[in-house]
Amino acid sequence: MKSTEFPSPRRCSVSVFNNKPSNPMTKSFWGSRRQKRVGRILRQRLFFWLLSPAVILCIYVAYFGIKIHIHGTVMSLKNAIEKSSANNVSEQPKKPRKQRYFPCEVSFPNSVTHIVEPEENTTFAPFSLGYVEKEERNLLGDTTEARFGGHQTLQNREKSFHAMNQTIHCGFVSGSDGLGTGFDLNEKDKKYMNTCRVAVSSCIFGSSDFLRRPASKMISEYSKRNVCFVMFVDEQSLTKLSAEGNVPDESGTIGLWKIIVVKNLPYKDLRKSGKVPKFLSHRLFPSSRYSIWLDSKLRLNADPMLIIERFLWRAGAEYAISNHYARHCVWEEVLQNKRLNKYDHTAIDEQFNFYQSDGLVKYDASDPNTPLPSYVPEGSFIIRAHTAMSNLFSCLWFNEVDRFTSRDQLSFAYTYLKLKRLNPDKPFYLNMFKDCERRAITKLFHHRTDT
């Protein structure tokens, strides 16, 4: 039988499974590649271990800094770098942080039904005032223009400070021909204003403000029926308000405000024209017993009768105004007006020098005889009883604004101190309350032109 032969197993070449090349040239090639790979791995690991501490150090310095000694002072490296940079750049003066002022508590009766108007106060000085209605021709001359405030001589001005029966300048002075000099009102509006016994008034001239309606929910039904809320506007402001949706209804009102249009404003300076309703409410509302004035940047947040009870009746006062929140001396007020360019500097100096020559002194808080807690008021809110002394003070203050600048805070202290000095036997009961109380009963907004 023929034997079957199986093929002998093929021997595999050693070079197939052996990594070591038998050829010297091949061996040199593979050795070179392995050395490069090992070198690359070592370099990567070395770079990683060198870079990691550097990254950790940077993170630490960024968040915590490291303390180093510089000229005996310990500071962080970060601060040292910032300080070094700051020394190379001129430092800009930091703008001082604006101080904030807050309201404080004001105690009011629970409702207007619980208040009773006191009997006529016999301590208020009794005398009678008349007002110059028409300028005499011989005073004006042919070339002198008629003015709303009239042409008051210095002699008449000095006499007007005496609390006695007399006729004084107090605005609304017509020319020698009988023609008016401004602040013209509709006869129907005059008739309405003559019916007011208590008036709350404000004004917007030159579209300088938005219409701020009194907080209706804070006003009692009694006050809504018995208090006149009057907003004086010029035609420009009325047009602007109407375009914004504030259109008077058939009775001429917007909310609680009775809108009364003033034509022919008496001064080119709209701020000075705004002093007419501010100071002369006793002339605009001839039958009123009390009035409250608030600038148009304020919104009334309290019942007017409760305000009158709190600041007039309870205090035994005939005039109430808050002190200024930051300044108390007229000298400071003068500097601030110049710093902010509120008015022509020459006109301010002329007024201020006149007052100093006539006895105005600096406010001294340490003097126990100082008659007021401040010589600078926050004049945006005024509460008045229309007594003879209150009316006289209002006329005198207005005449100073008419003669000098519209910055009424400059003339307040002078007018008050001179009136007090010339009438030692007839006190003027002025209640200067805290400005934080004013902030509690009114809400302050920016003027339209400030935004």
Short mmCIF file of C-alpha atoms in Angstrom, two decimals:
data_model
loop_
_atom_site.label_atom_id
_atom_site.label_comp_id
_atom_site.label_asym_id
_atom_site.label_seq_id
_atom_site.Cartn_x
_atom_site.Cartn_y
_atom_site.Cartn_z
CA MET A 1 0.00 0.00 0.00
CA LYS A 2 1.35 3.19 -0.98
CA SER A 3 1.90 5.44 2.00
CA THR A 4 0.37 8.86 2.03
CA GLU A 5 2.81 11.63 2.55
CA PHE A 6 1.74 14.70 4.40
CA PRO A 7 3.48 17.86 3.52
CA SER A 8 5.97 18.89 6.09
CA PRO A 9 5.00 21.95 8.13
CA ARG A 10 6.21 25.22 6.70
CA ARG A 11 8.69 26.88 8.88
CA CYS A 12 7.84 30.44 9.56
CA SER A 13 10.55 32.97 9.17
CA VAL A 14 11.85 34.31 12.41
CA SER A 15 11.89 37.81 10.95
CA VAL A 16 8.10 37.82 10.76
CA PHE A 17 7.55 37.58 14.54
CA ASN A 18 10.79 38.96 15.78
CA ASN A 19 10.88 42.71 16.25
CA LYS A 20 14.56 42.72 16.11
CA PRO A 21 15.63 43.05 12.54
CA SER A 22 18.41 40.85 11.54
CA ASN A 23 19.66 43.38 9.03
CA PRO A 24 22.00 45.92 10.63
CA MET A 25 20.59 48.73 8.53
CA THR A 26 17.04 47.86 9.54
CA LYS A 27 18.08 47.58 13.17
CA SER A 28 19.52 51.08 13.08
CA PHE A 29 16.32 52.47 11.53
CA TRP A 30 13.94 51.01 14.16
CA GLY A 31 16.19 52.02 17.00
CA SER A 32 16.20 55.60 15.83
CA ARG A 33 12.38 55.71 15.71
CA ARG A 34 11.99 54.34 19.22
CA GLN A 35 14.41 56.90 20.61
CA LYS A 36 12.48 59.71 18.98
CA ARG A 37 9.18 58.41 20.37
CA VAL A 38 10.58 58.08 23.86
CA GLY A 39 12.10 61.56 23.62
CA ARG A 40 8.82 63.04 22.52
CA ILE A 41 6.96 61.42 25.42
CA LEU A 42 9.54 62.63 27.89
CA ARG A 43 9.34 66.18 26.53
CA GLN A 44 5.54 66.17 26.75
CA ARG A 45 5.59 64.95 30.33
CA LEU A 46 8.28 67.45 31.25
CA PHE A 47 6.30 70.29 29.65
CA PHE A 48 3.14 69.20 31.48
CA TRP A 49 4.82 69.11 34.89
CA LEU A 50 6.49 72.44 34.31
CA LEU A 51 3.32 74.14 32.98
CA SER A 52 0.94 72.86 35.65
CA PRO A 53 2.55 74.73 38.60
CA ALA A 54 2.67 77.89 36.49
CA VAL A 55 -1.05 77.66 35.70
CA ILE A 56 -1.88 76.96 39.35
CA LEU A 57 0.24 79.95 40.41
CA CYS A 58 -1.55 82.26 37.96
CA ILE A 59 -4.97 81.16 39.21
CA TYR A 60 -3.90 81.69 42.80
CA VAL A 61 -2.54 85.18 42.10
CA ALA A 62 -5.66 86.14 40.15
CA TYR A 63 -8.02 85.20 42.97
CA PHE A 64 -5.98 85.60 46.12
CA GLY A 65 -2.78 87.41 45.27
CA ILE A 66 0.50 86.74 46.97
CA LYS A 67 1.93 88.83 49.73
CA ILE A 68 5.22 90.54 49.04
CA HIS A 69 7.22 93.12 50.94
CA ILE A 70 7.60 96.49 49.25
CA HIS A 71 9.45 99.15 51.23
CA GLY A 72 8.40 97.51 54.49
CA THR A 73 4.73 97.25 53.47
CA VAL A 74 2.99 93.96 52.86
CA MET A 75 0.76 93.99 49.84
CA SER A 76 -0.45 91.56 47.21
CA LEU A 77 1.34 91.28 43.92
CA LYS A 78 -1.89 92.19 42.18
CA ASN A 79 -2.20 95.38 44.23
CA ALA A 80 1.46 96.16 43.66
CA ILE A 81 0.96 95.95 39.90
CA GLU A 82 -2.17 98.09 40.05
CA LYS A 83 -0.40 100.66 42.20
CA SER A 84 2.52 100.77 39.81
CA SER A 85 0.16 101.31 36.88
CA ALA A 86 -1.73 104.01 38.75
CA ASN A 87 1.48 105.92 39.38
CA ASN A 88 2.09 106.07 35.65
CA VAL A 89 -1.37 107.43 34.88
CA SER A 90 -2.69 110.70 36.25
CA GLU A 91 -5.43 109.96 38.76
CA GLN A 92 -8.90 111.25 37.88
CA PRO A 93 -10.78 112.83 40.79
CA LYS A 94 -13.56 110.57 41.97
CA LYS A 95 -17.08 111.93 41.73
CA PRO A 96 -18.48 112.16 45.25
CA ARG A 97 -21.29 109.76 45.94
CA LYS A 98 -24.63 111.53 45.89
CA GLN A 99 -26.16 111.55 49.33
CA ARG A 100 -29.65 110.13 49.58
CA TYR A 101 -32.41 111.67 51.66
CA PHE A 102 -35.41 109.82 53.00
CA PRO A 103 -38.86 110.70 54.36
CA CYS A 104 -39.72 110.52 58.04
CA GLU A 105 -42.95 109.88 59.86
CA VAL A 106 -45.62 112.58 59.98
CA SER A 107 -48.47 112.20 62.45
CA PHE A 108 -51.89 112.98 61.00
CA PRO A 109 -55.36 112.60 62.50
CA ASN A 110 -57.21 109.48 61.39
CA SER A 111 -59.53 111.46 59.12
CA VAL A 112 -60.65 114.99 58.32
CA THR A 113 -63.85 114.44 60.30
CA HIS A 114 -61.78 114.51 63.49
CA ILE A 115 -60.20 117.92 62.90
CA VAL A 116 -61.72 121.24 63.94
CA GLU A 117 -60.54 124.60 62.66
CA PRO A 118 -59.36 126.67 65.63
CA GLU A 119 -60.97 129.95 66.45
CA GLU A 120 -59.37 133.07 65.04
CA ASN A 121 -55.89 133.38 66.49
CA THR A 122 -55.71 136.72 68.32
CA THR A 123 -51.90 136.56 68.49
CA PHE A 124 -51.60 137.12 64.74
CA ALA A 125 -50.85 140.79 64.02
CA PRO A 126 -53.99 142.64 62.87
CA PHE A 127 -53.51 145.26 60.15
CA SER A 128 -54.83 145.98 56.70
CA LEU A 129 -53.00 145.74 53.39
CA GLY A 130 -53.90 147.38 50.10
CA TYR A 131 -52.14 146.77 46.80
CA VAL A 132 -50.91 149.12 44.08
CA GLU A 133 -53.20 148.44 41.12
CA LYS A 134 -52.04 151.08 38.65
CA GLU A 135 -48.72 152.83 38.07
CA GLU A 136 -48.85 156.61 38.05
CA ARG A 137 -47.80 158.29 34.80
CA ASN A 138 -45.34 160.64 36.50
CA LEU A 139 -43.57 157.63 38.00
CA LEU A 140 -43.25 155.86 34.68
CA GLY A 141 -42.26 158.66 32.35
CA ASP A 142 -42.50 158.41 28.60
CA THR A 143 -39.68 155.90 28.12
CA THR A 144 -40.29 153.60 31.08
CA GLU A 145 -42.11 150.38 30.28
CA ALA A 146 -44.93 149.26 32.57
CA ARG A 147 -43.98 146.21 34.61
CA PHE A 148 -46.01 143.50 36.33
CA GLY A 149 -44.25 144.18 39.64
CA GLY A 150 -44.41 147.94 39.21
CA HIS A 151 -41.56 150.39 39.72
CA GLN A 152 -41.04 150.34 43.46
CA THR A 153 -38.64 152.96 44.78
CA LEU A 154 -36.15 152.09 47.51
CA GLN A 155 -38.05 154.37 49.87
CA ASN A 156 -41.32 152.55 49.17
CA ARG A 157 -39.50 149.24 49.51
CA GLU A 158 -38.17 150.17 52.96
CA LYS A 159 -41.58 151.32 54.13
CA SER A 160 -43.28 148.15 52.90
CA PHE A 161 -41.40 146.05 55.49
CA HIS A 162 -43.35 147.69 58.33
CA ALA A 163 -46.41 145.69 59.40
CA MET A 164 -49.03 148.44 59.40
CA ASN A 165 -52.03 149.64 57.44
CA GLN A 166 -50.62 150.55 54.05
CA THR A 167 -50.77 150.04 50.29
CA ILE A 168 -47.81 148.15 48.84
CA HIS A 169 -46.53 146.75 45.55
CA CYS A 170 -47.52 143.10 45.17
CA GLY A 171 -47.67 142.28 41.46
CA PHE A 172 -50.60 142.73 39.05
CA VAL A 173 -49.69 146.40 38.50
CA SER A 174 -51.24 147.79 35.32
CA GLY A 175 -49.76 150.58 33.24
CA SER A 176 -50.86 154.18 33.44
CA ASP A 177 -53.18 153.53 30.50
CA GLY A 178 -54.95 150.82 32.49
CA LEU A 179 -53.66 147.98 30.33
CA GLY A 180 -52.53 144.84 32.12
CA THR A 181 -48.90 143.81 32.35
CA GLY A 182 -49.32 140.06 32.16
CA PHE A 183 -50.70 136.93 33.78
CA ASP A 184 -54.04 137.34 32.03
CA LEU A 185 -56.85 135.01 33.09
CA ASN A 186 -60.25 134.21 31.68
CA GLU A 187 -63.08 135.93 33.55
CA LYS A 188 -64.83 132.61 34.05
CA ASP A 189 -61.70 131.22 35.71
CA LYS A 190 -61.39 134.31 37.92
CA LYS A 191 -64.96 133.81 39.08
CA TYR A 192 -64.23 130.18 39.94
CA MET A 193 -61.05 131.09 41.85
CA ASN A 194 -62.97 133.69 43.85
CA THR A 195 -65.14 130.89 45.28
CA CYS A 196 -62.21 128.93 46.72
CA ARG A 197 -61.84 128.88 50.49
CA VAL A 198 -58.92 126.43 50.48
CA ALA A 199 -56.66 126.23 47.42
CA VAL A 200 -53.97 123.79 46.34
CA SER A 201 -52.09 125.18 43.35
CA SER A 202 -49.17 124.53 41.05
CA CYS A 203 -48.06 125.59 37.57
CA ILE A 204 -46.40 124.31 34.42
CA PHE A 205 -44.92 126.94 32.10
CA GLY A 206 -42.84 126.24 29.02
CA SER A 207 -43.71 122.50 29.06
CA SER A 208 -41.12 122.07 31.80
CA ASP A 209 -42.91 119.21 33.56
CA PHE A 210 -45.29 116.32 33.20
CA LEU A 211 -48.69 116.55 34.88
CA ARG A 212 -48.48 115.00 38.36
CA ARG A 213 -51.96 114.22 39.65
CA PRO A 214 -52.54 114.18 43.42
CA ALA A 215 -52.82 110.68 44.86
CA SER A 216 -56.61 110.45 44.72
CA LYS A 217 -56.86 107.57 47.20
CA MET A 218 -55.12 109.76 49.83
CA ILE A 219 -57.56 112.66 49.37
CA SER A 220 -60.73 112.56 51.43
CA GLU A 221 -64.13 113.05 49.87
CA TYR A 222 -64.48 116.20 51.96
CA SER A 223 -61.37 117.72 50.38
CA LYS A 224 -62.41 116.65 46.91
CA ARG A 225 -65.63 118.63 47.39
CA ASN A 226 -64.31 121.64 49.31
CA VAL A 227 -60.72 122.23 48.18
CA CYS A 228 -59.81 123.85 44.85
CA PHE A 229 -57.01 122.03 43.03
CA VAL A 230 -55.72 124.49 40.41
CA MET A 231 -52.97 123.89 37.86
CA PHE A 232 -51.89 127.05 36.00
CA VAL A 233 -50.50 126.39 32.51
CA ASP A 234 -49.53 128.44 29.51
CA GLU A 235 -50.83 127.57 26.05
CA GLN A 236 -47.62 125.78 25.07
CA SER A 237 -47.85 123.47 28.09
CA LEU A 238 -51.54 122.78 27.48
CA THR A 239 -50.78 121.74 23.90
CA LYS A 240 -48.02 119.43 25.09
CA LEU A 241 -50.17 117.87 27.80
CA SER A 242 -53.04 117.32 25.36
CA ALA A 243 -50.68 115.59 22.91
CA GLU A 244 -49.75 113.21 25.73
CA GLY A 245 -53.40 112.33 26.38
CA ASN A 246 -54.04 114.76 29.25
CA VAL A 247 -57.03 116.56 27.77
CA PRO A 248 -59.30 118.60 30.09
CA ASP A 249 -62.90 117.43 30.23
CA GLU A 250 -65.96 119.63 29.72
CA SER A 251 -65.49 121.22 33.16
CA GLY A 252 -61.83 121.97 32.40
CA THR A 253 -60.40 119.38 34.77
CA ILE A 254 -57.88 116.56 34.50
CA GLY A 255 -58.38 114.30 37.47
CA LEU A 256 -58.51 116.61 40.50
CA TRP A 257 -56.69 119.44 38.72
CA LYS A 258 -58.70 122.36 37.42
CA ILE A 259 -56.68 123.52 34.41
CA ILE A 260 -56.47 127.31 34.13
CA VAL A 261 -54.68 128.79 31.12
CA VAL A 262 -52.52 131.87 31.68
CA LYS A 263 -51.89 134.15 28.73
CA ASN A 264 -49.25 136.84 28.37
CA LEU A 265 -46.75 135.63 30.97
CA PRO A 266 -45.26 138.69 32.71
CA TYR A 267 -41.57 137.71 32.49
CA LYS A 268 -39.35 136.28 29.78
CA ASP A 269 -37.77 134.18 32.52
CA LEU A 270 -40.33 131.39 32.94
CA ARG A 271 -39.03 130.60 36.41
CA LYS A 272 -39.78 134.16 37.47
CA SER A 273 -43.28 133.92 35.96
CA GLY A 274 -43.76 130.79 38.06
CA LYS A 275 -43.22 132.85 41.23
CA VAL A 276 -46.52 134.66 40.64
CA PRO A 277 -48.81 131.74 41.62
CA LYS A 278 -46.20 130.51 44.10
CA PHE A 279 -46.11 133.68 46.25
CA LEU A 280 -49.30 135.52 45.36
CA SER A 281 -51.98 132.93 46.07
CA HIS A 282 -53.74 135.44 48.34
CA ARG A 283 -54.21 137.65 45.30
CA LEU A 284 -55.22 134.89 42.90
CA PHE A 285 -57.64 133.40 45.43
CA PRO A 286 -58.92 136.55 47.19
CA SER A 287 -61.56 134.70 49.24
CA SER A 288 -59.35 131.85 50.41
CA ARG A 289 -58.38 131.33 54.04
CA TYR A 290 -55.65 128.78 53.37
CA SER A 291 -53.51 127.72 50.46
CA ILE A 292 -50.92 125.07 49.66
CA TRP A 293 -48.35 125.51 46.93
CA LEU A 294 -46.36 122.66 45.42
CA ASP A 295 -43.91 122.79 42.54
CA SER A 296 -44.93 120.83 39.47
CA LYS A 297 -42.09 118.36 40.12
CA LEU A 298 -44.02 117.19 43.20
CA ARG A 299 -47.06 114.95 43.54
CA LEU A 300 -49.29 115.47 46.56
CA ASN A 301 -49.59 112.29 48.64
CA ALA A 302 -51.64 113.52 51.61
CA ASP A 303 -54.96 115.19 52.28
CA PRO A 304 -54.62 119.01 52.17
CA MET A 305 -56.84 119.54 55.22
CA LEU A 306 -54.72 117.14 57.28
CA ILE A 307 -51.62 119.03 56.11
CA ILE A 308 -53.09 122.35 57.19
CA GLU A 309 -54.06 120.89 60.58
CA ARG A 310 -50.59 119.41 61.13
CA PHE A 311 -48.34 122.27 60.03
CA LEU A 312 -50.48 125.35 60.77
CA TRP A 313 -53.22 124.73 63.35
CA ARG A 314 -51.33 122.35 65.58
CA ALA A 315 -48.14 124.47 65.39
CA GLY A 316 -49.96 127.78 65.94
CA ALA A 317 -48.39 129.07 62.71
CA GLU A 318 -49.56 131.23 59.85
CA TYR A 319 -46.85 130.17 57.39
CA ALA A 320 -45.03 126.84 56.99
CA ILE A 321 -42.12 125.84 54.80
CA SER A 322 -39.46 123.13 55.11
CA ASN A 323 -35.75 123.70 55.59
CA HIS A 324 -33.31 122.80 52.82
CA TYR A 325 -32.11 119.20 52.94
CA ALA A 326 -28.39 120.06 52.58
CA ARG A 327 -27.66 123.78 53.03
CA HIS A 328 -28.51 126.17 55.83
CA CYS A 329 -26.48 129.32 55.12
CA VAL A 330 -27.12 131.82 52.33
CA TRP A 331 -23.36 131.97 51.69
CA GLU A 332 -23.46 128.27 50.79
CA GLU A 333 -26.51 128.77 48.59
CA VAL A 334 -24.80 131.57 46.67
CA LEU A 335 -21.77 129.38 45.96
CA GLN A 336 -23.98 126.47 44.87
CA ASN A 337 -25.98 128.65 42.48
CA LYS A 338 -22.76 129.87 40.89
CA ARG A 339 -21.24 126.41 40.78
CA LEU A 340 -24.26 125.06 38.89
CA ASN A 341 -24.70 128.24 36.81
CA LYS A 342 -28.28 128.64 37.98
CA TYR A 343 -28.26 132.34 37.18
CA ASP A 344 -26.01 135.09 35.90
CA HIS A 345 -23.14 135.44 38.40
CA THR A 346 -23.08 139.22 38.22
CA ALA A 347 -26.78 139.42 39.10
CA ILE A 348 -26.27 137.03 42.03
CA ASP A 349 -23.34 139.10 43.33
CA GLU A 350 -25.36 142.30 43.04
CA GLN A 351 -28.21 140.82 45.08
CA PHE A 352 -25.95 139.21 47.65
CA ASN A 353 -23.84 142.33 48.18
CA PHE A 354 -27.00 144.39 48.64
CA TYR A 355 -28.23 142.01 51.33
CA GLN A 356 -24.92 142.01 53.18
CA SER A 357 -24.87 145.81 53.21
CA ASP A 358 -28.37 145.73 54.71
CA GLY A 359 -27.48 143.46 57.61
CA LEU A 360 -27.70 139.87 56.35
CA VAL A 361 -25.51 137.63 58.52
CA LYS A 362 -24.32 134.05 58.25
CA TYR A 363 -26.35 131.27 59.78
CA ASP A 364 -24.94 130.14 63.13
CA ALA A 365 -26.35 126.86 64.39
CA SER A 366 -24.60 127.31 67.74
CA ASP A 367 -26.38 130.61 68.44
CA PRO A 368 -29.38 129.92 70.72
CA ASN A 369 -31.03 133.12 69.46
CA THR A 370 -31.06 132.01 65.82
CA PRO A 371 -34.74 132.44 64.88
CA LEU A 372 -34.91 129.61 62.33
CA PRO A 373 -33.42 126.12 62.04
CA SER A 374 -32.11 127.12 58.61
CA TYR A 375 -31.71 130.27 56.53
CA VAL A 376 -32.20 128.30 53.30
CA PRO A 377 -35.65 126.79 52.63
CA GLU A 378 -36.71 123.95 50.35
CA GLY A 379 -39.17 126.24 48.67
CA SER A 380 -41.05 123.70 46.58
CA PHE A 381 -43.82 123.26 49.18
CA ILE A 382 -45.52 126.10 51.09
CA ILE A 383 -48.52 126.03 53.44
CA ARG A 384 -50.17 129.35 54.27
CA ALA A 385 -52.93 130.91 56.27
CA HIS A 386 -53.95 134.11 54.52
CA THR A 387 -53.35 136.38 57.49
CA ALA A 388 -52.10 139.95 57.20
CA MET A 389 -48.53 139.04 58.22
CA SER A 390 -48.43 136.01 55.95
CA ASN A 391 -49.70 138.07 53.01
CA LEU A 392 -47.18 140.82 53.75
CA PHE A 393 -44.29 138.36 53.86
CA SER A 394 -45.42 136.81 50.56
CA CYS A 395 -45.55 140.22 48.88
CA LEU A 396 -42.15 141.21 50.24
CA TRP A 397 -40.57 137.94 49.12
CA PHE A 398 -42.12 138.30 45.66
CA ASN A 399 -40.84 141.88 45.36
CA GLU A 400 -37.28 140.66 46.00
CA VAL A 401 -37.63 138.10 43.21
CA ASP A 402 -39.07 140.80 40.95
CA ARG A 403 -36.20 143.21 41.72
CA PHE A 404 -33.31 140.73 41.65
CA THR A 405 -33.02 137.09 40.57
CA SER A 406 -35.58 134.30 40.35
CA ARG A 407 -33.52 132.22 42.83
CA ASP A 408 -35.95 132.74 45.71
CA GLN A 409 -33.82 130.75 48.18
CA LEU A 410 -31.33 133.64 48.11
CA SER A 411 -33.90 136.19 49.31
CA PHE A 412 -35.88 134.14 51.85
CA ALA A 413 -33.69 134.71 54.93
CA TYR A 414 -33.10 138.38 54.17
CA THR A 415 -36.81 139.04 53.79
CA TYR A 416 -37.75 137.13 56.94
CA LEU A 417 -35.00 138.65 59.13
CA LYS A 418 -35.67 142.20 57.98
CA LEU A 419 -39.42 141.83 58.56
CA LYS A 420 -38.74 140.44 62.03
CA ARG A 421 -36.18 143.15 62.86
CA LEU A 422 -38.45 146.05 61.86
CA ASN A 423 -41.50 144.67 63.70
CA PRO A 424 -40.34 143.52 67.13
CA ASP A 425 -43.82 143.92 68.62
CA LYS A 426 -45.57 142.05 65.81
CA PRO A 427 -44.23 138.51 65.54
CA PHE A 428 -44.52 136.48 62.37
CA TYR A 429 -45.36 132.86 63.22
CA LEU A 430 -43.39 130.89 60.65
CA ASN A 431 -43.09 127.15 61.08
CA MET A 432 -39.96 125.77 59.37
CA PHE A 433 -40.40 122.03 59.51
CA LYS A 434 -38.02 119.22 58.57
CA ASP A 435 -37.45 118.44 54.93
CA CYS A 436 -37.93 114.72 55.60
CA GLU A 437 -41.54 115.57 56.52
CA ARG A 438 -42.02 117.24 53.16
CA ARG A 439 -40.73 114.08 51.51
CA ALA A 440 -43.33 112.07 53.43
CA ILE A 441 -46.28 114.03 52.04
CA THR A 442 -45.03 114.63 48.49
CA LYS A 443 -43.36 112.51 45.84
CA LEU A 444 -40.42 114.14 44.03
CA PHE A 445 -39.90 113.72 40.27
CA HIS A 446 -37.39 115.20 37.85
CA HIS A 447 -38.32 118.12 35.66
CA ARG A 448 -39.10 117.16 32.08
CA THR A 449 -36.08 119.19 30.90
CA ASP A 450 -33.79 117.26 33.30
CA THR A 451 -34.44 113.92 31.63
#
